[in-house]
Short mmCIF file of C-alpha atoms and ligand atoms in Angstrom, two decimals:
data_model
loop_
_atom_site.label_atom_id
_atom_site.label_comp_id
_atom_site.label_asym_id
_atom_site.label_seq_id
_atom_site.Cartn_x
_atom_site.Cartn_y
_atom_site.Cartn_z
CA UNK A 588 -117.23 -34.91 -67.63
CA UNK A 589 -120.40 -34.49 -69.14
CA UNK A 590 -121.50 -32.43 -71.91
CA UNK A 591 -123.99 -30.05 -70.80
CA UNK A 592 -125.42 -27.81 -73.45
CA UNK A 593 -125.97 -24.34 -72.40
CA UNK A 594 -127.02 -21.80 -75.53
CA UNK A 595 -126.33 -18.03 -74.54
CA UNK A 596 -126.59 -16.80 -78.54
CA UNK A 597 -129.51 -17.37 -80.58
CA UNK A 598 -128.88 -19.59 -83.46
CA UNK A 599 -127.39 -17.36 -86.54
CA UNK A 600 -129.27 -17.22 -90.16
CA UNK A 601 -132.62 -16.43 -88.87
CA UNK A 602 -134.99 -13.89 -90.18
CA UNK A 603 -135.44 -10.93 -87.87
CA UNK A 604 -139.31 -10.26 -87.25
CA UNK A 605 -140.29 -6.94 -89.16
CA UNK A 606 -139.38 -4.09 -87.33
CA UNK A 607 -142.14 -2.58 -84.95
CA UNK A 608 -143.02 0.51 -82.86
CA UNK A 609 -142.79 -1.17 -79.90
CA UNK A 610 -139.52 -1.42 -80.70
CA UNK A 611 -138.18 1.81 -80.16
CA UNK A 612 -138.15 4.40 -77.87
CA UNK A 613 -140.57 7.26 -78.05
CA UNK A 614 -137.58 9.58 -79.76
CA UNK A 615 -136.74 7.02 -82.37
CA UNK A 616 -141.00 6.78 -83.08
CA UNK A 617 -141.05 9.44 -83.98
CA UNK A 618 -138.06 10.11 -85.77
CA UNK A 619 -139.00 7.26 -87.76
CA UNK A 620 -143.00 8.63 -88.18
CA UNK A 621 -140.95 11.30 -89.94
CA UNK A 622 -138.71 9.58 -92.18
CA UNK A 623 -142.29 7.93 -93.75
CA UNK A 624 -143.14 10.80 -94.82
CA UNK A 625 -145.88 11.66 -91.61
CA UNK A 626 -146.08 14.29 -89.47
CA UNK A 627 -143.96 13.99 -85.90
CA UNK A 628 -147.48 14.36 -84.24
CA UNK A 629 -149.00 11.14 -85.86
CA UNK A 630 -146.53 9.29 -83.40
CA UNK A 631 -148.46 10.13 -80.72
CA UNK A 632 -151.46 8.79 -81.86
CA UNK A 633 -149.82 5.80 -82.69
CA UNK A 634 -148.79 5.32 -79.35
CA UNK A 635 -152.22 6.17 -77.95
CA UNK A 636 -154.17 3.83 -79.57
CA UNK A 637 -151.38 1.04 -78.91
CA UNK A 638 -150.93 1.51 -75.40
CA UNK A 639 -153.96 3.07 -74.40
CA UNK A 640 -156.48 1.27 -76.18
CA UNK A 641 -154.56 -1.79 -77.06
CA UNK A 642 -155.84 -1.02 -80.64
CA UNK A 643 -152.85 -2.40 -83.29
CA UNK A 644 -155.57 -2.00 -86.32
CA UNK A 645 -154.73 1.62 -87.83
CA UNK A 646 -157.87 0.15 -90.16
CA UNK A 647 -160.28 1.13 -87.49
CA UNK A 648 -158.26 4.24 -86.66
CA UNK A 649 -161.14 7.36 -87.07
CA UNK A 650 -158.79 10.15 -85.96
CA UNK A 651 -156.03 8.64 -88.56
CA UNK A 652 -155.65 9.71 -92.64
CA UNK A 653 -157.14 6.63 -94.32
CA UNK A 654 -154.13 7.22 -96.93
CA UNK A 655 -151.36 6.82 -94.38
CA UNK A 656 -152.47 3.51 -92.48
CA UNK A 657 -151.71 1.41 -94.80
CA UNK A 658 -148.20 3.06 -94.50
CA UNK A 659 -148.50 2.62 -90.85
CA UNK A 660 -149.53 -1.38 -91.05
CA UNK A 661 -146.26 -2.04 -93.21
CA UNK A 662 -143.58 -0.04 -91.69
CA UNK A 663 -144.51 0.71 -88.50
CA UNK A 664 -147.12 -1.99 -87.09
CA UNK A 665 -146.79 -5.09 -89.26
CA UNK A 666 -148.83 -7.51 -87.39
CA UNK A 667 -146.63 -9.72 -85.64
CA UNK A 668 -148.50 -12.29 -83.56
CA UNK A 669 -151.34 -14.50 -84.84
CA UNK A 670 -153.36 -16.23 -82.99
CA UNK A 671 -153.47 -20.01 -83.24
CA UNK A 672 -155.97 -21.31 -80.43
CA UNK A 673 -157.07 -20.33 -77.07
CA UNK A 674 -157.44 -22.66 -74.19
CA UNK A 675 -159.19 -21.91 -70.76
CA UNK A 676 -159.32 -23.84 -67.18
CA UNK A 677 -159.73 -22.77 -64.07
CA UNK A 678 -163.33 -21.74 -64.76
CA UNK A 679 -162.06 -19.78 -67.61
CA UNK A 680 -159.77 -17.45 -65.06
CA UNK A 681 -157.08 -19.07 -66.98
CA UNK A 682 -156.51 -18.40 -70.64
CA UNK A 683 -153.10 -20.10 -72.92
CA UNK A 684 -152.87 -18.14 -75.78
CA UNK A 685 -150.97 -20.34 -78.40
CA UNK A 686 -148.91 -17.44 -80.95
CA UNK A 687 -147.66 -17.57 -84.46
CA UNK A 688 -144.91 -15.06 -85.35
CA UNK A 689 -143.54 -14.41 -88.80
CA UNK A 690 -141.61 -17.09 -89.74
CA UNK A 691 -143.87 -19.51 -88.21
CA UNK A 692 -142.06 -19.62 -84.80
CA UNK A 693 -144.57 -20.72 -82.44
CA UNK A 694 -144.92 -19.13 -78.60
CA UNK A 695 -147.35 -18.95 -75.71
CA UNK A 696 -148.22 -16.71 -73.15
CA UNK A 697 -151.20 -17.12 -70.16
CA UNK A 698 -153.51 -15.04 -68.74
CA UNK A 699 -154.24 -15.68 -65.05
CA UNK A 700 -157.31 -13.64 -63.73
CA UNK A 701 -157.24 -13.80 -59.48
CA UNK A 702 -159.67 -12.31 -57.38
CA UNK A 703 -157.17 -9.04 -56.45
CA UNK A 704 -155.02 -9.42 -59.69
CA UNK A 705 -154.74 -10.06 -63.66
CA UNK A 706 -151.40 -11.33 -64.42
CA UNK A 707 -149.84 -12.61 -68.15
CA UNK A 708 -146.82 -14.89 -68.26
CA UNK A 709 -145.14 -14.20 -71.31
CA UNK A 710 -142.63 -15.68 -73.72
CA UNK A 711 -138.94 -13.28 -74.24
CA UNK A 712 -137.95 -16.29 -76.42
CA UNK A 713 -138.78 -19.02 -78.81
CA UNK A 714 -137.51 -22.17 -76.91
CA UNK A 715 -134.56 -21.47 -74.62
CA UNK A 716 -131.09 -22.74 -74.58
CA UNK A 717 -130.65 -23.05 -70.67
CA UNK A 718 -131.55 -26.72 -70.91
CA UNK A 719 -133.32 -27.30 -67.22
CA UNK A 720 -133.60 -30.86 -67.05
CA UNK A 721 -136.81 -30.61 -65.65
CA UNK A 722 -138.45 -27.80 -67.91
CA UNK A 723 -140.70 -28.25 -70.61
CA UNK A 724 -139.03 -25.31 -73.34
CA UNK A 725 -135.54 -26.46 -72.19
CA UNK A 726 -135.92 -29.84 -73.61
CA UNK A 727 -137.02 -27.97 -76.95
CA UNK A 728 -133.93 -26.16 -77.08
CA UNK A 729 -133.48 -22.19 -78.42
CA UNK A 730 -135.23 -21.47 -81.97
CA UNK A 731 -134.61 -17.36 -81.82
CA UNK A 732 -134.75 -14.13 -79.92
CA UNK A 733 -138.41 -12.25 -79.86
CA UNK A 734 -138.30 -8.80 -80.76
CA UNK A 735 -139.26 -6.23 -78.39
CA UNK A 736 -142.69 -5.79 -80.42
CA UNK A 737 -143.34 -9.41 -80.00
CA UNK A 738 -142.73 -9.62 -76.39
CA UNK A 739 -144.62 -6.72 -75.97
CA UNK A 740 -147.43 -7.81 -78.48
CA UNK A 741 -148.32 -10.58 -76.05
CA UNK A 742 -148.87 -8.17 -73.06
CA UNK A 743 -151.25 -5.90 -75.21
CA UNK A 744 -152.96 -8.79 -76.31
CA UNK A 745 -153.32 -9.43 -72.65
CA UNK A 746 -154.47 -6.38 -71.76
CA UNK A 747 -157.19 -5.86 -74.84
CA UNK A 748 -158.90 -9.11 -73.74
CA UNK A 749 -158.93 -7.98 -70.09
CA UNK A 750 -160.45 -4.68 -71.24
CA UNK A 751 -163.14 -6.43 -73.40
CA UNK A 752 -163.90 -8.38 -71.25
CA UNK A 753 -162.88 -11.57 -72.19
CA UNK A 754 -162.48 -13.33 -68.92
CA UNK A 755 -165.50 -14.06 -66.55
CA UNK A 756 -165.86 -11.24 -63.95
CA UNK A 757 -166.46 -8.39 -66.89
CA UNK A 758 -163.65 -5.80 -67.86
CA UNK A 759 -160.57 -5.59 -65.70
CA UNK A 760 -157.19 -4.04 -65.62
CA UNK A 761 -154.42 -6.28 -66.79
CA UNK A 762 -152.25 -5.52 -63.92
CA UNK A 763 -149.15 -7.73 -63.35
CA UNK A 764 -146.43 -8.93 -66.09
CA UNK A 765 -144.50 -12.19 -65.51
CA UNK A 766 -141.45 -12.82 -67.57
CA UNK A 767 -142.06 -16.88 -66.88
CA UNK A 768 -143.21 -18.16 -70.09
CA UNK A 769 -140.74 -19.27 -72.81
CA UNK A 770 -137.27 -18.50 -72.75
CA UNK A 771 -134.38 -16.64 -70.47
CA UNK A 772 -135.23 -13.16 -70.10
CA UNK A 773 -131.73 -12.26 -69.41
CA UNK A 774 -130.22 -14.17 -72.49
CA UNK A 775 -131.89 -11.74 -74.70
CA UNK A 776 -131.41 -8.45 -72.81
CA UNK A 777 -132.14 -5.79 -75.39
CA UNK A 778 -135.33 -6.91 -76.45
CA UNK A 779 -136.46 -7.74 -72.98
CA UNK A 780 -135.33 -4.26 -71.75
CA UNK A 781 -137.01 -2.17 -74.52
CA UNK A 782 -139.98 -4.46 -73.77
CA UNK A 783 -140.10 -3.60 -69.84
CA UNK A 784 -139.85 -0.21 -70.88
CA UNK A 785 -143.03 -0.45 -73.43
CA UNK A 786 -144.99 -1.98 -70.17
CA UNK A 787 -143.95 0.44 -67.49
CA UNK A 788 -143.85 3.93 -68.64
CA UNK A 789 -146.84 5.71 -68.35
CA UNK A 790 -149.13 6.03 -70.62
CA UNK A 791 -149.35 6.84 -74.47
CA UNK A 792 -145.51 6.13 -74.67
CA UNK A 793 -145.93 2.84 -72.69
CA UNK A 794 -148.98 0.70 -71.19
CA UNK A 795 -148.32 2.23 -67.56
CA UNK A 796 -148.01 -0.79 -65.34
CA UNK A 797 -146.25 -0.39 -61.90
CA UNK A 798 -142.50 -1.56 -62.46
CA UNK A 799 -143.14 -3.69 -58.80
CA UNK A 800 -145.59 -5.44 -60.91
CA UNK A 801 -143.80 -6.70 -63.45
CA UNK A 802 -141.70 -9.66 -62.47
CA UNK A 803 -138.41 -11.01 -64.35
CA UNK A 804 -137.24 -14.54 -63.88
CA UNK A 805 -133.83 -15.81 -64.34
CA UNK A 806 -131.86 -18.77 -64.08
CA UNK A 807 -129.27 -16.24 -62.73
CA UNK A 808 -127.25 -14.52 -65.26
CA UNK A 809 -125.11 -12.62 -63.64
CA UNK A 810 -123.87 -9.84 -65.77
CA UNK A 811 -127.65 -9.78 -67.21
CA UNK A 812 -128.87 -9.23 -63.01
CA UNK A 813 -125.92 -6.60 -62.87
CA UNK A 814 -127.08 -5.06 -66.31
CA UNK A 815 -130.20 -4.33 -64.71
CA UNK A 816 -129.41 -3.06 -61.70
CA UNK A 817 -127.91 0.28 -63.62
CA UNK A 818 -131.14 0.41 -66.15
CA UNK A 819 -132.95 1.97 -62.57
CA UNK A 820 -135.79 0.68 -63.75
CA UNK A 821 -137.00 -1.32 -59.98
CA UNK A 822 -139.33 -4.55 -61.32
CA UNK A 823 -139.06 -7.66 -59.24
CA UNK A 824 -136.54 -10.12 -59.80
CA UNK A 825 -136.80 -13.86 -59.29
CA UNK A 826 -134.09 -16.28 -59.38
CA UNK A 827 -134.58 -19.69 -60.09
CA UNK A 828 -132.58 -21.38 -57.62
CA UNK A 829 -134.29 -24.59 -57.33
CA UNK A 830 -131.54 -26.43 -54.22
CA UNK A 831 -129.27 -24.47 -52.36
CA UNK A 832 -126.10 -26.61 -52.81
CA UNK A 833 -123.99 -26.06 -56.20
CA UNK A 834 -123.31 -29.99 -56.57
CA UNK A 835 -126.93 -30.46 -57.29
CA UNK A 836 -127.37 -26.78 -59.03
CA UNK A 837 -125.31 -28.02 -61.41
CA UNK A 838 -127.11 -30.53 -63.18
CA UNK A 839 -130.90 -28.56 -62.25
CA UNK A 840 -129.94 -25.53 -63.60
CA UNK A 841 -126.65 -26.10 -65.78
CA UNK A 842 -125.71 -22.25 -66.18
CA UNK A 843 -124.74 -22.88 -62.16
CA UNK A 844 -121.32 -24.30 -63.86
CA UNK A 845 -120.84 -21.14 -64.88
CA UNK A 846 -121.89 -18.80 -61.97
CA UNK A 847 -122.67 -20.60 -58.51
CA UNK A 848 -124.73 -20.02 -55.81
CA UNK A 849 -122.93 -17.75 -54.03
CA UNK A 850 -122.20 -15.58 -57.02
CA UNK A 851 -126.49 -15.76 -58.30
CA UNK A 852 -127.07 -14.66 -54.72
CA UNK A 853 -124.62 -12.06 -54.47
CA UNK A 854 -125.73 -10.49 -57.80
CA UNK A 855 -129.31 -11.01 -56.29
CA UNK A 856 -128.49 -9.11 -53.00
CA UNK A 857 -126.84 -6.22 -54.99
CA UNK A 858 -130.03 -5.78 -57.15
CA UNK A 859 -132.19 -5.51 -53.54
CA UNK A 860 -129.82 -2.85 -52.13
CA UNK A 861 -129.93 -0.73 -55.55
CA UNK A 862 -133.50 -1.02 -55.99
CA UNK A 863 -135.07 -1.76 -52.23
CA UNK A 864 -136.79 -4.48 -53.48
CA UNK A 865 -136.97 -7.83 -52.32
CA UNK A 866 -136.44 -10.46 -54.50
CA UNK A 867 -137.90 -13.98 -54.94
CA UNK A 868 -136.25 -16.91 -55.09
CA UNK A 869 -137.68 -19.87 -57.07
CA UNK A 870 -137.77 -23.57 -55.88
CA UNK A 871 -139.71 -26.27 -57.81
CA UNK A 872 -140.06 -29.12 -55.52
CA UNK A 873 -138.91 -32.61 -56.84
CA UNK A 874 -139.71 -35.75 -55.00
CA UNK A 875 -136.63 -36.90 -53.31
CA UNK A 876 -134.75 -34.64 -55.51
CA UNK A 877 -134.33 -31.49 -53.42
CA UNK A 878 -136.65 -31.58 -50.91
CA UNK A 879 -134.96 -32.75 -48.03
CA UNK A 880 -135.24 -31.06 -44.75
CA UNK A 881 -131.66 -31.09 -44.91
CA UNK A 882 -132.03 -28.97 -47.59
CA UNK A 883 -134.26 -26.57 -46.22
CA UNK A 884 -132.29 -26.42 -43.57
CA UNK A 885 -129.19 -25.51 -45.90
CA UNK A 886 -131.39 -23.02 -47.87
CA UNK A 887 -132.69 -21.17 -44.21
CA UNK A 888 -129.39 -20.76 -43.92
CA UNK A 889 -128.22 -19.03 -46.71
CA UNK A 890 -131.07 -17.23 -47.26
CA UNK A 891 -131.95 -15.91 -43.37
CA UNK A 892 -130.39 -12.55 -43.57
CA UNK A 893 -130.78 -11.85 -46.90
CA UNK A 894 -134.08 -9.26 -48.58
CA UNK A 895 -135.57 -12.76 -50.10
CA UNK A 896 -138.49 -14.74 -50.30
CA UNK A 897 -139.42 -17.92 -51.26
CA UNK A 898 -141.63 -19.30 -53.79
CA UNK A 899 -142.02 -22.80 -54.00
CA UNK A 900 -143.86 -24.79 -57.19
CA UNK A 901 -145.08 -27.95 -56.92
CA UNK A 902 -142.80 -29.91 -60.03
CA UNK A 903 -145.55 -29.88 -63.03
CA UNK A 904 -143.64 -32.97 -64.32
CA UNK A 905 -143.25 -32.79 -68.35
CA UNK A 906 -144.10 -35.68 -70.62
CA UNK A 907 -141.82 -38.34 -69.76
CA UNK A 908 -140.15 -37.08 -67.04
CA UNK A 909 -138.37 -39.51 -64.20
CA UNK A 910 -139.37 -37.03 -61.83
CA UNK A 911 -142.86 -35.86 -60.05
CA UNK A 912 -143.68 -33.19 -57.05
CA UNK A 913 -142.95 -33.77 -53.68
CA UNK A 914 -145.03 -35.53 -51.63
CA UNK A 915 -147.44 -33.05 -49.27
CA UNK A 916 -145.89 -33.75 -46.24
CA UNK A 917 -142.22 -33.28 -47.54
CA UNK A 918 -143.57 -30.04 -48.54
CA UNK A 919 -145.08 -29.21 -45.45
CA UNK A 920 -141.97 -29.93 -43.71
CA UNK A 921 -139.98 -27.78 -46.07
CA UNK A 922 -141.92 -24.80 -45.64
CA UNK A 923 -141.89 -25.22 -41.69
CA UNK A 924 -138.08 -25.43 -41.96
CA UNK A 925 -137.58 -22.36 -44.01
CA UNK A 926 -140.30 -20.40 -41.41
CA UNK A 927 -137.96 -21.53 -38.35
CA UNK A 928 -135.39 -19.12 -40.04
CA UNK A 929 -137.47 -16.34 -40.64
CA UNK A 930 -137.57 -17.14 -44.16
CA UNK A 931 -141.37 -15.68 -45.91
CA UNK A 932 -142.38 -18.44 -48.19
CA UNK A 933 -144.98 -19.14 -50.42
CA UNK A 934 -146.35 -22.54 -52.31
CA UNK A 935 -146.78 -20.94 -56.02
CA UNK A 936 -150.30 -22.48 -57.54
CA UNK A 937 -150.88 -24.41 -60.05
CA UNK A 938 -152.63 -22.38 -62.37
CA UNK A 939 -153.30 -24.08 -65.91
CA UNK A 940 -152.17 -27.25 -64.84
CA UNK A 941 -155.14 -28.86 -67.42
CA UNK A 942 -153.61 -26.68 -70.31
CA UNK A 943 -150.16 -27.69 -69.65
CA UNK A 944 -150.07 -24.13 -69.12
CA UNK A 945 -148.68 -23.79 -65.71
CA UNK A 946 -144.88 -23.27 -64.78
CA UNK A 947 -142.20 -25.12 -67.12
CA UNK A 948 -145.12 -26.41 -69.24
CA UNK A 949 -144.80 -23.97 -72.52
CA UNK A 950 -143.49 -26.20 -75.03
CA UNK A 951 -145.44 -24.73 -77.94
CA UNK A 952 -144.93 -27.04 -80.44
CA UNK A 953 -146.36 -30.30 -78.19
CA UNK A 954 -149.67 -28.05 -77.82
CA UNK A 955 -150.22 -28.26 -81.71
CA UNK A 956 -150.46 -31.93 -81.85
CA UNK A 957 -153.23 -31.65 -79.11
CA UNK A 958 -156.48 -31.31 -81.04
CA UNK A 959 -158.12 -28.11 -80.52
CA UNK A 960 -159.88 -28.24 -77.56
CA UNK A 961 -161.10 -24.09 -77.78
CA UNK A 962 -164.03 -23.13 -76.23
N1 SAH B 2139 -135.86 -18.84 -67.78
C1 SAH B 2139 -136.46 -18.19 -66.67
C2 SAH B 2139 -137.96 -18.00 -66.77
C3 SAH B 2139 -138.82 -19.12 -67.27
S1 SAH B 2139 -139.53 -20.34 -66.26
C4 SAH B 2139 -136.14 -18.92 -65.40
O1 SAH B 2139 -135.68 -20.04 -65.46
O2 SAH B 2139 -136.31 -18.35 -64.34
C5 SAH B 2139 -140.31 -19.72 -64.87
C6 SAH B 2139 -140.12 -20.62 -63.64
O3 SAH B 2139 -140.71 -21.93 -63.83
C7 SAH B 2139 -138.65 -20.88 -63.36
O4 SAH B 2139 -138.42 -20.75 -62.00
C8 SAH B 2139 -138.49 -22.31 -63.80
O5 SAH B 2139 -137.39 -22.95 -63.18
C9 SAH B 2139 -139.80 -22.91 -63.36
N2 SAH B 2139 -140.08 -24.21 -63.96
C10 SAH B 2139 -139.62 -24.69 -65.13
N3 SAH B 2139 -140.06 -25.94 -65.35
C11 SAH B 2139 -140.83 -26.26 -64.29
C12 SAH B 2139 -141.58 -27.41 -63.95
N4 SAH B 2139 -141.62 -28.46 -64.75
N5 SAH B 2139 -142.25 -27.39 -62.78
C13 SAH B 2139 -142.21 -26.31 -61.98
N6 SAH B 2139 -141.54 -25.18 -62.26
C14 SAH B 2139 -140.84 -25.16 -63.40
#
């Protein structure tokens, strides 16, 4: 049998990112604004400038005692993401951020503006140690966990430069959050909890986006999907299925030998009767890989009854990959045979494809041997 290496725990001996607000729930801010020696009340104004003006710079704090922001830079917001380069496409309605964390760790996150919507990706890990054959940060393996104040870092970030302005149109509203950047969401669960809390509760205490709007993405982790389903907390789930059949699932999407298809979409349909939300189900398309019409056939099946829809992606193949995207009219046909069950389905776009920023392109490291190409 082969050895398939699937990494559920990060690597041990790392350092942990310096602890951040964004961190913590609002209780434990300010039980910590306290223990510094500050006021309960200063806590609040923390959280206001964070998640209401996406201002993580207690320098340029007016309301805030000049003596105490120092304080507040080292204990409470050390700054935890720096900014390596920038690169846009798409007419500059596209933006990869490329991030350095603390120790170096490199991660990425895009900003996709469309006409009705501003959406980031984001990173929950460094790497990720579900080894999809066909994804780019699989290959690269797990480095570490991100905190909850560096997931969350990367959707403030988002939402300052959508507030300033930064992408053509003029100032918008960052409004969606998409946990399909780096890593498994699900294989670091606390983090990536605290860090949908930080986005949806309203504002100071969080940035106040809709919970619908913010999207998690798993290779289907079980007990992580079940975990979920108590926290109440209704965001949309997507599960990367990628073929219907557990023979193939297995070597796709190798945590399949540990829960199959049956199980991923059982867990799935729970998590739509708890929260009355449909979920998505993800399916990159791979030339004569798993895009027969059998196929869709076998996947209208299993999914015709069920609260689901399907998103198909066109395979963005990754640097020496044996495989490509399906050809147009195997795609065509696939969708038609999913419709003749009643199946919705959508064909994702390709957003970022230049920037090797679209879907299962984040490979961080690869982008630094690119010369800088900002603009
Ligand atoms: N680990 C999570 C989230 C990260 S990836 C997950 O697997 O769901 C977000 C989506 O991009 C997943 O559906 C993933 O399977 C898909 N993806 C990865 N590599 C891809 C590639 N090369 N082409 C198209 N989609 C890809």
């Amino acid at each position: 049998m082969s050895e398939i290496k699937l990494v559920l725990e990060e690597p041990k001996g790392r350092k942990r990112p310096p602890s951040h607000f964004a961190d913590l729930e609002p209780q434990a801010r300010r039980a910590l604004i306290t223990e510094i020696g500050l006021p309960a009340f200063r806590a609040n104004q923390i959280a206001n400038h964070l998640f209401n003006h996406y201002n993580d710079d207690p320098a340029s704090w007016s309301d805030f005692p000049a003596s105490a922001r120092s304080l507040v830079v080292e204990r409470v917001l050390p700054k935890l993401l720096t900014l390596v380069r920038s690169i846009t496409c798409d007419g500059g309605q596209t933006r990869k951020d490329l991030w350095r964390l603390h120790d170096g760790v490199l991660v990425e996150s895009v900003l996709m503006r469309y006409p009705d919507r501003t959406t980031v990706c984001i990173s929950s890990q460094a790497g990720c140690g579900m080894n999809c054959p066909f994804c780019a940060t699989g290959q690269a393996g797990l480095t570490r966990n991100l905190s909850a104040g560096e997931i969350t870092a990367q959707v403030i970030a988002a939402a300052r430069a959508c507030a300033n302005g930064e992408l053509p149109g003029g100032p918008t509203r960052l409004s969606n959050v998409v946990f399909m950047g780096m890593g498994e969401p699900l294989a670091n669960y606390n983090a990536v909890l605290q860090s949908i809390r930080n986005i949806v509760t309203p504002q100071p205490d969080g940035l106040g986006i809709s919970a619908r709007a913010v999207t998690l993405s798993t290779v289907g982790l079980v007990t992580g999907i079940e975990r979920l389903i108590e926290e109440g907390i209704p965001v949309t789930l997507a599960v990367s299925l990628h073929t219907p059949d557990d023979e193939l699932r297995d070597t796709l999407v190798p945590i399949n030998s540990r829960w199959k298809v049956k199980e991923v979409l059982g867990a799935a349909d729970k998590y739509a009767d708890r929260t009355g939300r449909r979920y998505s189900i993800e399916y990159a398309l791979i030339r004569d890989v798993n895009d027969q019409k059998w196929r869709a056939d076998l996947l209208g099946k299993l999914l015709r009854n069920r609260h689901a829809h399907v998103n198909l992606i066109p395979l963005n193949p990754t640097p020496g990959s044996k495989w490509t995207a399906s050809r147009r009219e195997d795609e065509r046909e696939f969708v038609r045979t999913l419709e003749s069950y009643g199946v919705p389905v959508t064909v994702r776009d390709t957003r970022g494809r230049e920037i090797e920023g679209a879907c299962g392109q984040l490979a961080a490291a690869e982008t630094l041997k690119v010369p800088s190409s900002d603009n």
